[in-house]
Short mmCIF file of C-alpha atoms in Angstrom, two decimals:
data_model
loop_
_atom_site.label_atom_id
_atom_site.label_comp_id
_atom_site.label_asym_id
_atom_site.label_seq_id
_atom_site.Cartn_x
_atom_site.Cartn_y
_atom_site.Cartn_z
CA MET C 243 -52.18 290.05 277.42
CA LYS C 244 -49.56 288.13 275.47
CA GLU C 245 -47.11 290.09 273.37
CA GLN C 246 -47.68 290.08 269.62
CA ILE C 247 -45.26 287.97 267.60
CA ILE C 248 -44.00 289.73 264.48
CA LEU C 249 -43.05 286.84 262.20
CA GLY C 250 -42.65 283.09 262.46
CA SER C 251 -39.18 281.62 261.93
CA ASP C 252 -40.11 280.50 258.40
CA SER C 253 -39.85 284.19 257.47
CA TRP C 254 -36.49 284.74 259.18
CA PRO C 255 -33.25 284.92 257.19
CA ASP C 256 -30.68 282.15 257.39
CA TYR C 257 -27.95 284.56 258.49
CA LEU C 258 -28.06 287.83 260.41
CA THR C 259 -25.93 290.93 259.99
CA THR C 260 -23.29 291.77 262.56
CA THR C 261 -24.30 294.86 264.54
CA PRO C 262 -21.96 297.69 265.61
CA ALA C 263 -20.17 297.15 268.91
CA GLY C 264 -22.37 297.82 271.92
CA GLU C 265 -25.53 298.47 269.89
CA TRP C 266 -28.79 296.76 270.79
CA THR C 267 -31.22 296.14 267.91
CA GLN C 268 -34.68 294.58 267.59
CA ASP C 269 -34.53 290.80 267.77
CA LEU C 270 -36.50 288.49 265.50
CA LEU C 271 -38.45 287.11 268.47
CA GLY C 272 -40.50 290.29 268.42
CA PRO C 273 -41.53 292.99 270.91
CA GLY C 274 -39.53 293.02 274.11
CA PHE C 275 -36.52 291.20 272.66
CA GLU C 276 -33.28 292.86 271.56
CA GLN C 277 -29.94 291.47 270.40
CA GLN C 278 -26.34 292.60 270.27
CA THR C 279 -23.34 291.11 268.46
CA LEU C 280 -20.25 290.25 270.50
CA ASP C 281 -17.50 290.45 267.88
CA PHE C 282 -14.14 288.74 268.46
CA GLY C 283 -12.73 289.26 264.98
CA MET C 284 -11.80 286.18 262.98
CA ASP C 285 -10.74 282.69 263.91
CA ASP C 286 -9.85 279.61 261.85
CA GLU C 287 -13.53 279.09 260.97
CA GLY C 288 -14.34 282.64 259.87
CA PRO C 289 -16.15 285.43 261.76
CA ALA C 290 -15.80 284.76 265.48
CA ILE C 291 -18.94 286.23 266.99
CA ALA C 292 -21.54 285.47 269.62
CA THR C 293 -24.97 287.08 269.96
CA LEU C 294 -26.49 288.28 273.20
CA VAL C 295 -30.28 288.49 273.43
CA ARG C 296 -32.10 290.35 276.19
CA TYR C 297 -35.73 290.58 277.26
CA ARG C 298 -37.01 294.08 277.96
CA PRO C 299 -40.83 294.05 277.81
CA ILE C 300 -42.74 297.31 277.82
CA GLY C 301 -42.56 298.83 281.28
CA PHE C 302 -39.82 296.43 282.40
CA ARG C 303 -38.16 299.03 284.64
CA LYS C 304 -41.42 299.71 286.44
CA ARG C 305 -42.12 296.00 286.83
CA LEU C 306 -38.69 295.19 288.26
CA GLY C 307 -37.73 298.53 289.80
CA ARG C 308 -35.71 298.16 292.96
CA LYS C 309 -37.11 294.67 293.56
CA ALA C 310 -34.89 293.00 290.95
CA GLU C 311 -33.57 289.71 292.32
CA GLY C 312 -30.75 289.28 289.84
CA VAL C 313 -29.72 288.64 286.26
CA VAL C 314 -29.90 285.42 284.25
CA LEU C 315 -27.55 284.29 281.49
CA SER C 316 -29.02 281.36 279.54
CA VAL C 317 -26.99 279.05 277.27
CA HIS C 318 -28.52 276.73 274.65
CA GLY C 319 -27.50 273.20 273.69
CA TRP C 320 -25.87 271.64 270.64
CA SER C 321 -27.45 272.46 267.25
CA ASP C 322 -29.61 274.97 269.06
CA TYR C 323 -30.23 278.65 269.84
CA PHE C 324 -32.42 280.80 272.09
CA TYR C 325 -36.08 280.84 271.02
CA ASN C 326 -38.11 280.27 274.19
CA ARG C 327 -40.06 283.49 274.84
CA GLU C 328 -41.90 281.83 277.71
CA LEU C 329 -38.64 281.08 279.52
CA ALA C 330 -37.63 284.74 279.36
CA ALA C 331 -41.05 285.82 280.63
CA PHE C 332 -40.81 283.37 283.55
CA TRP C 333 -37.49 284.77 284.75
CA HIS C 334 -38.80 288.31 284.36
CA SER C 335 -41.87 287.42 286.42
CA ARG C 336 -39.55 286.21 289.19
CA GLY C 337 -37.73 289.55 289.24
CA TYR C 338 -34.72 288.71 287.07
CA HIS C 339 -33.31 290.56 284.08
CA PHE C 340 -33.07 287.91 281.36
CA TYR C 341 -30.26 287.45 278.83
CA ALA C 342 -29.48 284.53 276.53
CA ILE C 343 -26.44 283.93 274.36
CA ASP C 344 -26.18 282.22 270.98
CA LEU C 345 -22.62 280.91 271.09
CA ARG C 346 -20.27 281.25 268.13
CA ARG C 347 -21.38 279.30 265.07
CA HIS C 348 -24.81 278.70 266.60
CA GLY C 349 -28.15 280.35 265.83
CA ARG C 350 -27.94 284.10 265.34
CA SER C 351 -24.14 283.81 265.36
CA LEU C 352 -23.98 281.60 262.26
CA ARG C 353 -22.59 283.23 259.12
CA GLU C 354 -22.47 281.98 255.56
CA GLU C 355 -18.68 281.55 255.79
CA HIS C 356 -19.05 278.93 258.53
CA GLN C 357 -18.57 275.54 256.92
CA LEU C 358 -19.04 273.60 260.18
CA PRO C 359 -21.90 275.00 262.29
CA GLY C 360 -21.24 274.73 266.02
CA TYR C 361 -17.65 273.60 265.55
CA VAL C 362 -14.92 274.05 268.15
CA ASP C 363 -12.07 271.70 268.98
CA ASP C 364 -11.81 273.02 272.55
CA LEU C 365 -14.81 273.87 274.73
CA ALA C 366 -12.65 276.50 276.43
CA THR C 367 -13.09 278.53 273.21
CA PHE C 368 -16.54 279.42 274.50
CA ASP C 369 -14.99 281.06 277.57
CA GLN C 370 -14.44 284.15 275.43
CA ASP C 371 -18.14 284.26 274.50
CA LEU C 372 -19.28 283.81 278.10
CA ASP C 373 -16.73 286.25 279.53
CA ALA C 374 -17.89 288.92 277.07
CA ALA C 375 -21.55 288.29 277.86
CA LEU C 376 -20.88 288.50 281.60
CA LYS C 377 -19.04 291.79 281.08
CA VAL C 378 -22.15 293.25 279.42
CA LEU C 379 -24.38 291.99 282.23
CA ARG C 380 -22.06 293.46 284.86
CA ALA C 381 -21.97 296.82 283.10
CA GLU C 382 -25.77 297.01 282.87
CA HIS C 383 -26.54 295.55 286.31
CA PRO C 384 -23.43 296.08 288.45
CA ARG C 385 -24.92 295.23 291.84
CA LEU C 386 -27.13 292.27 290.98
CA PRO C 387 -26.19 288.59 291.41
CA VAL C 388 -25.94 286.53 288.22
CA VAL C 389 -27.54 283.11 287.74
CA ALA C 390 -26.24 280.97 284.87
CA GLN C 391 -28.62 278.58 283.13
CA GLY C 392 -27.61 275.92 280.62
CA HIS C 393 -29.35 273.22 278.60
CA SER C 394 -27.73 269.95 277.46
CA THR C 395 -24.29 270.73 275.97
CA GLY C 396 -24.75 274.29 277.25
CA GLY C 397 -24.92 272.84 280.76
CA LEU C 398 -21.57 271.10 280.23
CA ILE C 399 -20.03 274.28 278.76
CA LEU C 400 -21.23 276.43 281.67
CA SER C 401 -20.06 273.95 284.31
CA LEU C 402 -16.56 273.76 282.82
CA TRP C 403 -16.44 277.56 282.44
CA LEU C 404 -17.20 277.98 286.14
CA ALA C 405 -14.58 275.40 287.06
CA ARG C 406 -11.88 276.97 284.84
CA THR C 407 -12.42 280.68 285.36
CA SER C 408 -14.36 281.09 288.63
CA PRO C 409 -16.61 283.91 287.36
CA GLU C 410 -18.77 285.72 289.88
CA ILE C 411 -21.86 283.54 289.45
CA LYS C 412 -24.23 283.02 292.38
CA ALA C 413 -26.11 279.92 291.19
CA LEU C 414 -26.26 277.43 288.34
CA VAL C 415 -29.41 275.95 286.78
CA LEU C 416 -28.83 272.94 284.52
CA ASN C 417 -31.60 271.68 282.28
CA SER C 418 -30.82 268.07 281.25
CA PRO C 419 -27.06 268.77 281.11
CA TRP C 420 -24.87 266.52 278.96
CA LEU C 421 -22.46 265.30 281.64
CA GLU C 422 -21.56 261.87 280.26
CA PHE C 423 -21.46 260.17 276.87
CA GLN C 424 -24.74 258.39 276.16
CA GLY C 425 -24.97 257.02 279.66
CA THR C 426 -21.61 255.38 280.20
CA ALA C 427 -17.91 256.07 280.54
CA PHE C 428 -17.16 252.57 279.26
CA LEU C 429 -17.95 253.73 275.73
CA ARG C 430 -16.50 257.22 276.17
CA ILE C 431 -12.98 256.12 277.06
CA PRO C 432 -12.19 253.95 273.97
CA ILE C 433 -13.99 256.30 271.56
CA HIS C 434 -12.08 259.24 273.07
CA GLY C 435 -8.84 257.46 272.18
CA LEU C 436 -10.01 257.01 268.59
CA MET C 437 -11.08 260.67 268.31
CA ASP C 438 -7.73 261.76 269.74
CA ALA C 439 -5.90 259.83 267.00
CA ILE C 440 -8.09 261.27 264.24
CA THR C 441 -7.82 264.81 265.63
CA ARG C 442 -4.04 264.78 265.38
CA THR C 443 -4.32 264.69 261.59
CA ASN C 444 -7.72 266.28 260.87
CA PRO C 445 -9.81 267.67 263.76
CA ARG C 446 -12.42 268.96 261.29
CA ARG C 447 -13.06 265.50 259.85
CA LYS C 448 -16.78 264.76 259.76
CA LEU C 449 -17.83 261.52 261.42
CA MET C 450 -20.08 259.26 259.41
CA GLY C 451 -22.96 257.66 261.25
CA PRO C 452 -26.73 257.33 261.37
CA GLU C 453 -28.73 260.55 261.57
CA PHE C 454 -31.97 260.81 263.51
CA ASP C 455 -34.71 263.42 263.56
CA HIS C 456 -36.86 262.10 266.41
CA TYR C 457 -35.97 264.92 268.84
CA TRP C 458 -36.73 267.57 266.22
CA GLN C 459 -40.05 265.83 265.57
CA SER C 460 -40.94 266.03 269.27
CA LEU C 461 -40.04 269.74 269.32
CA SER C 462 -41.06 271.43 266.07
CA THR C 463 -44.51 272.68 265.08
CA HIS C 464 -43.75 271.23 261.64
CA ALA C 465 -43.99 267.79 263.23
CA HIS C 466 -45.42 266.83 266.65
CA GLY C 467 -44.05 269.63 268.85
CA GLU C 468 -45.19 273.03 270.07
CA TRP C 469 -42.20 275.18 269.15
CA ASP C 470 -41.53 277.35 266.11
CA VAL C 471 -37.83 276.64 265.50
CA HIS C 472 -35.60 277.97 262.74
CA ARG C 473 -34.86 275.56 259.89
CA LEU C 474 -31.08 276.20 260.04
CA TRP C 475 -30.51 277.18 263.66
CA ARG C 476 -32.39 274.18 265.14
CA PRO C 477 -32.18 271.85 262.13
CA ARG C 478 -34.11 268.66 261.62
CA LEU C 479 -30.84 266.74 261.74
CA ALA C 480 -28.14 267.88 264.17
CA PHE C 481 -25.03 269.75 263.06
CA PRO C 482 -22.35 267.42 261.63
CA ASN C 483 -20.24 265.72 264.27
CA THR C 484 -16.49 266.16 263.86
CA ALA C 485 -13.53 264.43 265.48
CA GLY C 486 -12.23 267.58 267.14
CA TRP C 487 -15.62 268.54 268.56
CA LEU C 488 -16.37 265.07 269.92
CA LYS C 489 -12.89 264.82 271.45
CA THR C 490 -13.36 268.04 273.44
CA ILE C 491 -16.81 266.87 274.57
CA PHE C 492 -15.26 263.66 275.89
CA GLU C 493 -12.55 265.66 277.64
CA GLY C 494 -15.27 267.70 279.32
CA HIS C 495 -17.06 264.55 280.42
CA ALA C 496 -13.83 263.18 281.88
CA LEU C 497 -13.34 266.37 283.91
CA VAL C 498 -16.88 266.09 285.28
CA ALA C 499 -16.28 262.44 286.19
CA LYS C 500 -13.23 263.49 288.24
CA GLY C 501 -15.27 266.17 290.02
CA LEU C 502 -15.50 269.92 289.36
CA GLU C 503 -15.88 271.07 293.00
CA LEU C 504 -18.10 274.03 292.10
CA ASP C 505 -18.96 276.10 295.16
CA VAL C 506 -22.32 277.54 294.07
CA PRO C 507 -25.86 276.17 294.50
CA ILE C 508 -26.68 273.94 291.51
CA LEU C 509 -30.09 272.77 290.33
CA VAL C 510 -30.09 269.82 287.91
CA MET C 511 -33.46 269.26 286.21
CA THR C 512 -34.25 266.14 284.20
CA SER C 513 -37.17 264.09 282.99
CA ASP C 514 -38.19 261.08 285.04
CA LYS C 515 -37.48 258.61 282.26
CA THR C 516 -35.49 257.96 279.10
CA ARG C 517 -36.66 256.71 275.72
CA ILE C 518 -33.83 256.61 273.19
CA GLY C 519 -34.63 255.11 269.79
CA THR C 520 -33.84 255.44 266.11
CA SER C 521 -37.26 256.75 265.06
CA TYR C 522 -39.96 258.95 266.51
CA SER C 523 -42.66 257.56 268.78
CA PRO C 524 -45.37 259.48 270.68
CA GLU C 525 -43.77 258.41 273.96
CA MET C 526 -40.89 260.78 273.15
CA GLN C 527 -43.18 263.72 273.91
CA HIS C 528 -43.01 262.71 277.57
CA CYS C 529 -39.44 261.53 278.18
CA ASP C 530 -35.82 262.39 277.42
CA SER C 531 -35.13 260.96 273.97
CA VAL C 532 -31.54 262.26 273.87
CA LEU C 533 -29.78 261.47 277.17
CA ASP C 534 -29.92 258.82 279.88
CA VAL C 535 -31.51 260.69 282.78
CA GLN C 536 -30.22 258.24 285.39
CA GLN C 537 -26.62 258.72 284.28
CA THR C 538 -27.13 262.49 284.20
CA ARG C 539 -28.38 262.44 287.78
CA LEU C 540 -25.49 260.22 288.84
CA ARG C 541 -22.90 262.53 287.27
CA ALA C 542 -24.60 265.60 288.77
CA GLY C 543 -23.14 264.66 292.13
CA LYS C 544 -19.68 265.31 290.70
CA LEU C 545 -20.41 268.97 289.99
CA GLY C 546 -20.15 270.38 293.51
CA SER C 547 -21.17 270.06 297.13
CA PHE C 548 -24.59 271.77 296.91
CA VAL C 549 -26.52 269.99 294.15
CA THR C 550 -30.30 269.73 294.07
CA LEU C 551 -31.81 267.07 291.80
CA CYS C 552 -35.22 267.80 290.31
CA GLU C 553 -37.12 265.09 288.44
CA VAL C 554 -39.94 266.41 286.24
CA PRO C 555 -42.48 263.69 285.39
CA GLY C 556 -43.32 263.56 281.70
CA ALA C 557 -40.67 266.09 280.65
CA MET C 558 -38.76 266.06 277.37
CA HIS C 559 -35.01 266.55 276.99
CA ASP C 560 -35.49 270.31 277.33
CA VAL C 561 -37.80 270.37 280.33
CA PHE C 562 -38.96 273.91 279.47
CA THR C 563 -40.25 272.81 276.05
CA SER C 564 -42.24 269.90 277.44
CA ALA C 565 -45.97 269.50 276.93
CA GLU C 566 -48.23 270.46 279.82
CA PRO C 567 -48.48 269.64 282.65
CA ALA C 568 -44.74 268.81 282.72
CA ARG C 569 -43.70 272.32 281.65
CA ALA C 570 -45.74 273.95 284.42
CA THR C 571 -44.20 271.51 286.91
CA ALA C 572 -40.70 272.45 285.74
CA TYR C 573 -41.38 276.16 286.21
CA ARG C 574 -43.00 275.55 289.60
CA ASP C 575 -40.00 273.56 290.84
CA LEU C 576 -37.52 276.13 289.52
CA ALA C 577 -39.47 278.90 291.31
CA LEU C 578 -39.39 276.92 294.56
CA TRP C 579 -35.63 276.37 294.27
CA LEU C 580 -35.01 280.05 293.56
CA ARG C 581 -37.02 280.94 296.63
CA MET C 582 -34.95 278.47 298.66
CA ILE C 583 -31.57 279.83 297.63
CA SER C 584 -32.80 283.43 298.06
CA SER C 585 -33.79 282.60 301.64
CA ALA C 586 -30.41 280.98 302.21
CA ARG C 587 -28.58 284.09 300.94
CA ALA C 588 -30.68 286.30 303.21
#
């Protein structure tokens, strides 16, 4: 029987209240979901907090017991947050304790004082969020291996975090990771130089350009999608791009292009085709309408020495939000890969 959902996101507040340190409270996703604030004080943008969400369905200890395979830490993409109940249930069904983090100035971690949602001028800023989340996971599950999972920009952030800090992570699952700028380094390099010049005087400067809502339309139940997403946390138009943010993204892409030499098993999942346009079309329900999947797969080889490429026919940019049968295929392939690396560890 499926768990009852308390309220749709239309009834959720725009901003949540920071919880006391170490205290888990009921999450807005409903029964089985809890959240905890990771509070880092203040930074230049206001309250510096992240939010950790965990999945603990009724009877979860009995279901997992001593057979727990590990723990998962999931990281969302740009202009995004954790909302996928089905993803949490999948990992739980495979014997994993599931956690997801809303990074600072994203989703549950947004506060009214934040003038630039999602903004950082150095992706290494997120190391503090991820280190704190990992500390909680280690305290609650000290003997279990940790798998990190990241979507889009979250995949880039996780990959760079592993390369910089070498946390004790046993495997990395990347769902359409953003590893290169719109398919080519030829555009990234000159634009990076321009962003570098702007950042020296005003890293928070908003970049003017066309705004598109086609991905939101393919995702949201208010348009053509299947997912109830929050109006502010997964907005129709993406968070404003700034010079400082784009510069640090380009720097991350350059590091990937040089090679990260990660020494963990890595699964890179993408759609089988790309359809990037300026307006919505029904075809976008069955392809990646955000990134060039071929360039993503090419850059994936620069992540480490043990990279598995998984192409999911008919998948969207987030393969786990795709329409069926693509979504079932994505879960099937992830389950097969998990079984493979578990056998290898044994």
